[in-house]
PDB file of C-alpha atoms in Angstrom:
ATOM      1  CA  UNK W   1       0.000   0.000   0.000  1.00  0.00           C
ATOM      2  CA  UNK W   2       1.329   3.417  -0.872  1.00  0.00           C
ATOM      3  CA  UNK W   3      -0.029   5.191   2.193  1.00  0.00           C
ATOM      4  CA  UNK W   4      -2.353   7.408   0.178  1.00  0.00           C
ATOM      5  CA  UNK W   5      -5.088   7.067   2.765  1.00  0.00           C
ATOM      6  CA  UNK W   6      -8.834   7.030   2.589  1.00  0.00           C
ATOM      7  CA  UNK W   7      -9.233  10.736   1.746  1.00  0.00           C
ATOM      8  CA  UNK W   8      -6.899  10.543  -1.247  1.00  0.00           C
ATOM      9  CA  UNK W   9      -8.544   7.367  -2.457  1.00  0.00           C
ATOM     10  CA  UNK W  10     -11.975   8.967  -2.124  1.00  0.00           C
ATOM     11  CA  UNK W  11     -10.835  11.972  -4.186  1.00  0.00           C
ATOM     12  CA  UNK W  12      -9.533   9.729  -6.956  1.00  0.00           C
ATOM     13  CA  UNK W  13     -12.700   7.614  -6.888  1.00  0.00           C
ATOM     14  CA  UNK W  14     -14.839  10.759  -7.135  1.00  0.00           C
ATOM     15  CA  UNK W  15     -12.910  11.708 -10.276  1.00  0.00           C
ATOM     16  CA  UNK W  16     -13.582   8.301 -11.841  1.00  0.00           C
ATOM     17  CA  UNK W  17     -17.267   8.479 -10.932  1.00  0.00           C
ATOM     18  CA  UNK W  18     -17.509  12.034 -12.303  1.00  0.00           C
ATOM     19  CA  UNK W  19     -15.962  10.929 -15.590  1.00  0.00           C
ATOM     20  CA  UNK W  20     -18.564   8.150 -15.936  1.00  0.00           C
ATOM     21  CA  UNK W  21     -21.628  10.078 -14.751  1.00  0.00           C
ATOM     22  CA  UNK W  22     -24.468  11.061 -17.021  1.00  0.00           C
ATOM     23  CA  UNK W  23     -25.692  13.898 -14.806  1.00  0.00           C
ATOM     24  CA  UNK W  24     -24.049  16.896 -13.192  1.00  0.00           C
ATOM     25  CA  UNK W  25     -23.765  17.138  -9.420  1.00  0.00           C
ATOM     26  CA  UNK W  26     -21.558  18.538  -6.686  1.00  0.00           C
ATOM     27  CA  UNK W  27     -18.972  15.764  -6.718  1.00  0.00           C
ATOM     28  CA  UNK W  28     -17.046  17.311  -3.831  1.00  0.00           C
ATOM     29  CA  UNK W  29     -20.095  16.593  -1.655  1.00  0.00           C
ATOM     30  CA  UNK W  30     -19.944  12.854  -2.410  1.00  0.00           C
ATOM     31  CA  UNK W  31     -19.117  11.190   0.902  1.00  0.00           C
ATOM     32  CA  UNK W  32     -18.341   7.588   1.867  1.00  0.00           C
ATOM     33  CA  UNK W  33     -21.974   7.052   2.863  1.00  0.00           C
ATOM     34  CA  UNK W  34     -23.288   8.287  -0.507  1.00  0.00           C
ATOM     35  CA  UNK W  35     -25.077   5.452  -2.269  1.00  0.00           C
ATOM     36  CA  UNK W  36     -24.061   4.364  -5.734  1.00  0.00           C
ATOM     37  CA  UNK W  37     -27.719   4.411  -6.760  1.00  0.00           C
ATOM     38  CA  UNK W  38     -28.130   8.054  -5.710  1.00  0.00           C
ATOM     39  CA  UNK W  39     -25.286   8.933  -8.094  1.00  0.00           C
ATOM     40  CA  UNK W  40     -27.236   7.466 -11.008  1.00  0.00           C
ATOM     41  CA  UNK W  41     -25.323   4.198 -11.321  1.00  0.00           C
ATOM     42  CA  UNK W  42     -27.020   0.810 -11.306  1.00  0.00           C
ATOM     43  CA  UNK W  43     -25.556  -2.695 -11.229  1.00  0.00           C
ATOM     44  CA  UNK W  44     -24.870  -2.606 -14.966  1.00  0.00           C
ATOM     45  CA  UNK W  45     -23.430   0.888 -15.280  1.00  0.00           C
ATOM     46  CA  UNK W  46     -21.195   0.374 -12.253  1.00  0.00           C
ATOM     47  CA  UNK W  47     -19.434  -2.324 -14.274  1.00  0.00           C
ATOM     48  CA  UNK W  48     -18.459   0.385 -16.753  1.00  0.00           C
ATOM     49  CA  UNK W  49     -16.970   2.282 -13.832  1.00  0.00           C
ATOM     50  CA  UNK W  50     -15.109  -0.878 -12.740  1.00  0.00           C
ATOM     51  CA  UNK W  51     -12.787  -0.754 -15.742  1.00  0.00           C
ATOM     52  CA  UNK W  52     -11.802   2.850 -15.055  1.00  0.00           C
ATOM     53  CA  UNK W  53     -11.344   2.175 -11.329  1.00  0.00           C
ATOM     54  CA  UNK W  54      -9.016  -0.712 -12.144  1.00  0.00           C
ATOM     55  CA  UNK W  55      -7.047   1.491 -14.524  1.00  0.00           C
ATOM     56  CA  UNK W  56      -6.836   4.401 -12.073  1.00  0.00           C
ATOM     57  CA  UNK W  57      -5.713   2.297  -9.120  1.00  0.00           C
ATOM     58  CA  UNK W  58      -3.731  -0.386 -10.979  1.00  0.00           C
ATOM     59  CA  UNK W  59      -5.614  -3.311  -9.472  1.00  0.00           C
ATOM     60  CA  UNK W  60      -8.103  -5.976 -10.530  1.00  0.00           C
ATOM     61  CA  UNK W  61     -11.444  -6.250  -8.759  1.00  0.00           C
ATOM     62  CA  UNK W  62     -14.006  -9.018  -9.039  1.00  0.00           C
ATOM     63  CA  UNK W  63     -17.127  -7.695 -10.785  1.00  0.00           C
ATOM     64  CA  UNK W  64     -19.279  -9.613  -8.278  1.00  0.00           C
ATOM     65  CA  UNK W  65     -17.712  -7.652  -5.432  1.00  0.00           C
ATOM     66  CA  UNK W  66     -18.251  -4.300  -7.098  1.00  0.00           C
ATOM     67  CA  UNK W  67     -21.881  -5.019  -8.013  1.00  0.00           C
ATOM     68  CA  UNK W  68     -22.600  -5.842  -4.355  1.00  0.00           C
ATOM     69  CA  UNK W  69     -21.324  -2.475  -3.125  1.00  0.00           C
ATOM     70  CA  UNK W  70     -23.982   0.010  -2.071  1.00  0.00           C
ATOM     71  CA  UNK W  71     -21.920   3.043  -1.089  1.00  0.00           C
ATOM     72  CA  UNK W  72     -18.860   4.950  -2.216  1.00  0.00           C
ATOM     73  CA  UNK W  73     -17.198   3.996   1.077  1.00  0.00           C
ATOM     74  CA  UNK W  74     -17.674   0.301   0.324  1.00  0.00           C
ATOM     75  CA  UNK W  75     -15.802   0.759  -2.959  1.00  0.00           C
ATOM     76  CA  UNK W  76     -12.991   2.531  -1.095  1.00  0.00           C
ATOM     77  CA  UNK W  77     -12.938  -0.439   1.294  1.00  0.00           C
ATOM     78  CA  UNK W  78     -12.560  -2.841  -1.634  1.00  0.00           C
ATOM     79  CA  UNK W  79      -9.705  -0.752  -2.992  1.00  0.00           C
ATOM     80  CA  UNK W  80      -7.971  -0.851   0.385  1.00  0.00           C
ATOM     81  CA  UNK W  81      -8.458  -4.620   0.660  1.00  0.00           C
ATOM     82  CA  UNK W  82      -6.780  -5.035  -2.714  1.00  0.00           C
ATOM     83  CA  UNK W  83      -3.806  -2.891  -1.797  1.00  0.00           C
ATOM     84  CA  UNK W  84      -4.636   0.165  -3.886  1.00  0.00           C
TER      85      UNK W  84
END
């Protein structure tokens, strides 16, 4: 782990989500407890995000794990588990 920390990871994840979003919002207000659904992503569109997350963080995630996530914080947790 590079010691980036949760805040840095959250910032990078926000950027990936912003790049994949179909609607405008205040992305700086997206917090760990923000639900994926409230951001306009469903179980299919989050898989599109998965590719960019893997590219951004240089890791491979199981699609099944990502689809099960409900919040932004859960995705950050997955990234931490995989050594991002």
